[in-house]
PDB file of C-alpha atoms and ligand atoms in Angstrom:
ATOM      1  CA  UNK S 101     -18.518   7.700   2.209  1.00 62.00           C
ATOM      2  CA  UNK S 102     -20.243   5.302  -0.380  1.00 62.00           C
ATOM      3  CA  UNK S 103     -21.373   8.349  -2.109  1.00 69.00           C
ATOM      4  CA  UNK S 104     -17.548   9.577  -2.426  1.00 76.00           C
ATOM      5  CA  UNK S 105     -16.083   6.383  -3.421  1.00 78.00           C
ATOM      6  CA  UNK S 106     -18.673   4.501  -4.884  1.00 74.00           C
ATOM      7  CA  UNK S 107     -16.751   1.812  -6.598  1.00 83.00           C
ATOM      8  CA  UNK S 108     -14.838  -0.978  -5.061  1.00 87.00           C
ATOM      9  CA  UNK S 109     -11.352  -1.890  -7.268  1.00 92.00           C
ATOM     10  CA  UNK S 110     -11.286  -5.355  -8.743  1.00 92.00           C
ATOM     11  CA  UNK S 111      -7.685  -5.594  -8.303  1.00 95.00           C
ATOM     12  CA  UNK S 112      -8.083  -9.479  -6.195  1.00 94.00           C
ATOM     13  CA  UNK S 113      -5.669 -11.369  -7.059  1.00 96.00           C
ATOM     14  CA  UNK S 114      -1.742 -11.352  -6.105  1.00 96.00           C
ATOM     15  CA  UNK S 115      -0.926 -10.649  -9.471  1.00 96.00           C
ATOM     16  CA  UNK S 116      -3.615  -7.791 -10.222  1.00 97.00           C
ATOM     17  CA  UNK S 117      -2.353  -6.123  -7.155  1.00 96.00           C
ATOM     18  CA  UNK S 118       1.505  -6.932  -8.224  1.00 97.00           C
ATOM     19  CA  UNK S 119       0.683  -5.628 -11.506  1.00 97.00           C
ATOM     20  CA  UNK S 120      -0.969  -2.394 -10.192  1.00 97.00           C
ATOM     21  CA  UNK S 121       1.839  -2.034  -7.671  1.00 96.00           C
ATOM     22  CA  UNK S 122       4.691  -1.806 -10.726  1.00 96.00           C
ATOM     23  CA  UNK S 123       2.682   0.758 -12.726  1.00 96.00           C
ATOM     24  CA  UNK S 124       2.642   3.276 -10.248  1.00 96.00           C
ATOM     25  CA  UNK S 125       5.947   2.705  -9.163  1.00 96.00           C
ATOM     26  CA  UNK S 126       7.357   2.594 -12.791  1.00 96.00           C
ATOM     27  CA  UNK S 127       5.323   6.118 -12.813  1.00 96.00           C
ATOM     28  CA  UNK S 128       7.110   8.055 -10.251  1.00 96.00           C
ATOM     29  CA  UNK S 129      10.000   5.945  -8.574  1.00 93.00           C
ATOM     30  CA  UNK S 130      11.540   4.734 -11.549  1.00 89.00           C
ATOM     31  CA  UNK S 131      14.675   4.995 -10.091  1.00 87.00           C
ATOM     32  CA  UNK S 132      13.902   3.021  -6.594  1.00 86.00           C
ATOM     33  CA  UNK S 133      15.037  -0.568  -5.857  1.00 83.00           C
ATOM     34  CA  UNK S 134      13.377  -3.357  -7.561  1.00 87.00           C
ATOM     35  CA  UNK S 135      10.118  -4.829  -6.175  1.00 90.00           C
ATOM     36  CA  UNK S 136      10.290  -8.744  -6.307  1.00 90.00           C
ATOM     37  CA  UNK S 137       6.919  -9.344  -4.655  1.00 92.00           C
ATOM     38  CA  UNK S 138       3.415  -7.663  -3.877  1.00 94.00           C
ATOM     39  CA  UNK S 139       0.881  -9.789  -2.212  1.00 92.00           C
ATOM     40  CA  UNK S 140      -2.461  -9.859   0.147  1.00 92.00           C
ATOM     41  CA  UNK S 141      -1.548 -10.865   3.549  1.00 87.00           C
ATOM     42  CA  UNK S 142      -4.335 -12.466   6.041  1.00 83.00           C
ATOM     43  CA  UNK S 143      -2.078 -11.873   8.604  1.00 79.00           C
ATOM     44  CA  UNK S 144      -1.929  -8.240   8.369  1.00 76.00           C
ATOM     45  CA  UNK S 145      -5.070  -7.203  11.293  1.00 66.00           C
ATOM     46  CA  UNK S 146      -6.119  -4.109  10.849  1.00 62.00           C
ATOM     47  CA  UNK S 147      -6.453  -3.557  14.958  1.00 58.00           C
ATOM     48  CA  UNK S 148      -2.700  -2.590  14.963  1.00 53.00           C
ATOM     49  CA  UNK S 149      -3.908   0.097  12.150  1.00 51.00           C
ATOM     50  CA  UNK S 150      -1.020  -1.682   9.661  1.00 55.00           C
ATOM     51  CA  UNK S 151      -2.466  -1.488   7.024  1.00 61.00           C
ATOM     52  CA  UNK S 152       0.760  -2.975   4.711  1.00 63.00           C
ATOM     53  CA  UNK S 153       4.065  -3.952   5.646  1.00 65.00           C
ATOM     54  CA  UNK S 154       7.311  -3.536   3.686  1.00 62.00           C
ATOM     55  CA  UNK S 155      10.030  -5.276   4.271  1.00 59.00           C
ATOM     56  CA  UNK S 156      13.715  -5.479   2.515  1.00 54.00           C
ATOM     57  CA  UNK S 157      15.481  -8.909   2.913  1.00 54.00           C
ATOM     58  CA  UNK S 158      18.891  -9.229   2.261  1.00 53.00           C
ATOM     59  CA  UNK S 159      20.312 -12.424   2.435  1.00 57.00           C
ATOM     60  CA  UNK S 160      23.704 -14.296   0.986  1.00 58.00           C
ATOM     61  CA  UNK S 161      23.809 -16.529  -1.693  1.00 59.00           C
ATOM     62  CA  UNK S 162      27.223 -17.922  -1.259  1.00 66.00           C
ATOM     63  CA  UNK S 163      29.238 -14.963  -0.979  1.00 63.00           C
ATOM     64  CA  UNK S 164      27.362 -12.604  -2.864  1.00 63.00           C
ATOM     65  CA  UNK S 165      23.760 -10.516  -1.369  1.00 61.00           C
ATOM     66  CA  UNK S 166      20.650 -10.707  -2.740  1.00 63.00           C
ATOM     67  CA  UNK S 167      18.097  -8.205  -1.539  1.00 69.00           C
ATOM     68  CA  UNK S 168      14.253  -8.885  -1.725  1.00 77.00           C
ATOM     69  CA  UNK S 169      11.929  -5.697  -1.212  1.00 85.00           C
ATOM     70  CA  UNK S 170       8.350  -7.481  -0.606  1.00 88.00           C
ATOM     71  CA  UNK S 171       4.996  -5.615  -0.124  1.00 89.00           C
ATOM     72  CA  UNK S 172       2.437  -7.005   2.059  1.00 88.00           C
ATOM     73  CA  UNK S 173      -0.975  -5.202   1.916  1.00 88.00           C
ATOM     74  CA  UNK S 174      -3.396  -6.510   4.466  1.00 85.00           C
ATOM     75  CA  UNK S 175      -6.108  -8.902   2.853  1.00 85.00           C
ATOM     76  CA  UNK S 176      -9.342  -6.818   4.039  1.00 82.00           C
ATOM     77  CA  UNK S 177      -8.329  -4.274   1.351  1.00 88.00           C
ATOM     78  CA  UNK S 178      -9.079  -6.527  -1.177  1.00 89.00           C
ATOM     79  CA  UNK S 179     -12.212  -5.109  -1.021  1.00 85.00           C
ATOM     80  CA  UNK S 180     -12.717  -1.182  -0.977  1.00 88.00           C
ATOM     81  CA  UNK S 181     -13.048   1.445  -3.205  1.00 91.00           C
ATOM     82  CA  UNK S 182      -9.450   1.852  -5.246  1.00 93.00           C
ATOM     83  CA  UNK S 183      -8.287   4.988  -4.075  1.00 93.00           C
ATOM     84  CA  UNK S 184      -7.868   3.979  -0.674  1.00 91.00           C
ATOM     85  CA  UNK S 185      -6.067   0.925  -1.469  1.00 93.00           C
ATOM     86  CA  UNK S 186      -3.845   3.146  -3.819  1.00 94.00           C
ATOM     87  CA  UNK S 187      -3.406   5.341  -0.731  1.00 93.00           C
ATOM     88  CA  UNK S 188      -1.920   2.042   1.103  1.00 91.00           C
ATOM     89  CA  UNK S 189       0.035   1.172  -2.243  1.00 93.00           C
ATOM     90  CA  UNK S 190       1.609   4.569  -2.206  1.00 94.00           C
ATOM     91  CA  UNK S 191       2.745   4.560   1.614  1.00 92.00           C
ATOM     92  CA  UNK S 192       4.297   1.334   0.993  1.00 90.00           C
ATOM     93  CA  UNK S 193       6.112   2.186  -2.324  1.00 93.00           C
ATOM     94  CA  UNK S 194       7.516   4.878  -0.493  1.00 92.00           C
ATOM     95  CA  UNK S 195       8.932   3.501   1.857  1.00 89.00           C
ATOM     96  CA  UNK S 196      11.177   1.941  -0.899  1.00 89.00           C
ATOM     97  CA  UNK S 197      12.768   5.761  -0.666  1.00 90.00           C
ATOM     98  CA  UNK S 198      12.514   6.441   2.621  1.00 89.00           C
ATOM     99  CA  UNK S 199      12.198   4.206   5.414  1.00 85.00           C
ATOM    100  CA  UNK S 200      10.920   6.578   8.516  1.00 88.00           C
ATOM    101  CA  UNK S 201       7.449   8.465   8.898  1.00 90.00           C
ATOM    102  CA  UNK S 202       9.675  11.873   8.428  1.00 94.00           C
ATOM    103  CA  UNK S 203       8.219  14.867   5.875  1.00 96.00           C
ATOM    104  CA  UNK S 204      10.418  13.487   2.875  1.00 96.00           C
ATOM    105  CA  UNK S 205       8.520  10.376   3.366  1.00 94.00           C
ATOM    106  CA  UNK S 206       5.151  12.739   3.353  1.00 95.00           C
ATOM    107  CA  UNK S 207       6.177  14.850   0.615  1.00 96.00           C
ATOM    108  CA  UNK S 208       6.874  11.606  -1.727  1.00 95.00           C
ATOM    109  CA  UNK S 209       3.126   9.908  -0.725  1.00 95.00           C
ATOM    110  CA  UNK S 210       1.384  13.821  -1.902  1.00 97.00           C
ATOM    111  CA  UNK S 211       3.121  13.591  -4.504  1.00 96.00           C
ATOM    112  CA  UNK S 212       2.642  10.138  -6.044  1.00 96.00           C
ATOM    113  CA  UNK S 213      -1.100  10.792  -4.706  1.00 95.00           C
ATOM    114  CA  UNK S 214      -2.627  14.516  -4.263  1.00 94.00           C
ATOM    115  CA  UNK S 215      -5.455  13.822  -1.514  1.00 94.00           C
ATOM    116  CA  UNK S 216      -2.786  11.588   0.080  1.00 94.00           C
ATOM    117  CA  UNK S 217      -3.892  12.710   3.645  1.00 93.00           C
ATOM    118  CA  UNK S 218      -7.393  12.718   3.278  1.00 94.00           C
ATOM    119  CA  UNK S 219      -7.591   9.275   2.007  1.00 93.00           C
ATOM    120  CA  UNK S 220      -5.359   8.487   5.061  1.00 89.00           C
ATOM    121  CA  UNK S 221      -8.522  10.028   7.189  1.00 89.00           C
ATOM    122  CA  UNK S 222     -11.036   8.481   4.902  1.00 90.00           C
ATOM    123  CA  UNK S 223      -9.249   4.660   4.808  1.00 87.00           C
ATOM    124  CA  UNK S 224      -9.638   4.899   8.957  1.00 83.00           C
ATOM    125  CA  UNK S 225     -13.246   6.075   8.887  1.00 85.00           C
ATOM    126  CA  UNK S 226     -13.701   2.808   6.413  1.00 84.00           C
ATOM    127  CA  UNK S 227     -12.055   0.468   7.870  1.00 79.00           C
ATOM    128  CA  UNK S 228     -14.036   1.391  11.254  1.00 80.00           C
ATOM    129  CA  UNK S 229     -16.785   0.961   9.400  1.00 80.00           C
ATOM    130  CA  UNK S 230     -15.852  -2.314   8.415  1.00 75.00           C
ATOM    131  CA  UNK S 231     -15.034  -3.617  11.918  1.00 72.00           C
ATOM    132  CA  UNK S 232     -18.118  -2.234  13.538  1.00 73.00           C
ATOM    133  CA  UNK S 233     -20.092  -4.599  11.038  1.00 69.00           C
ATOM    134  CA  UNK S 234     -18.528  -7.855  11.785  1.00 57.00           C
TER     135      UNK S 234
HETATM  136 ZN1   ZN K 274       4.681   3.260   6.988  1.00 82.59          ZN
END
């Protein structure tokens, strides 16, 4: 594993990871709904194998909706190598498109990431590396 990804991403902060959110999504969903927020969660355990959670808010401002799409990428990938927390950035930012596990949803993840499902493997392997050290 360490040989295969042998650096880990300095993308820390909020904004870093906001930033590196909009340039992929400006890359190939152009077209999707606006993304008001990106952010590490603490909350997000990695036990329930979540690794990010998207949500879509709407809410009403006197009369008229506003709709918030927020990212939340658990705060233990702060630290990994970056393709596997591009893997996670990808899953969420497709979900902008497509809201259910289904093969559209798979099809858009390979294609905003090649080795989509073999990062998928390789994130669990890491992350069970992770918890078997604490
Ligand atoms: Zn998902």
């Amino acid at each position: 594993m360490e040989k295969r990804y042998p650096d880990i991403h300095d993308i820390r902060s909020d904004k870093a990871l906001y930033d590196y959110t909009i340039a992929l999504k400006n890359r190939y969903l152009k077209k999707s709904s606006p993304l008001n927020k990106v952010l590490y969660d603490d909350k997000i355990t990695l036990k329930k194998q979540a690794l990010g959670l998207h949500s879509y808010i709407a809410k009403n401002h006197g009369g008229k909706t506003k709709s918030k799409n927020e990212i939340r990428i658990s705060s233990k990938l702060r630290q990994v190598p970056e393709p596997l927390l591009r893997m996670v950035v990808v899953h969420e930012l497709a979900h902008l498109k497509e809201k259910d596990h289904n093969k559209a949803f798979y099809q858009l993840c390979c294609h905003m990431q090649g080795d989509y499902h073999q990062l998928e493997f390789d994130l669990r392997l890491w992350l069970t590396m992770l918890e078997l050290e604490d």
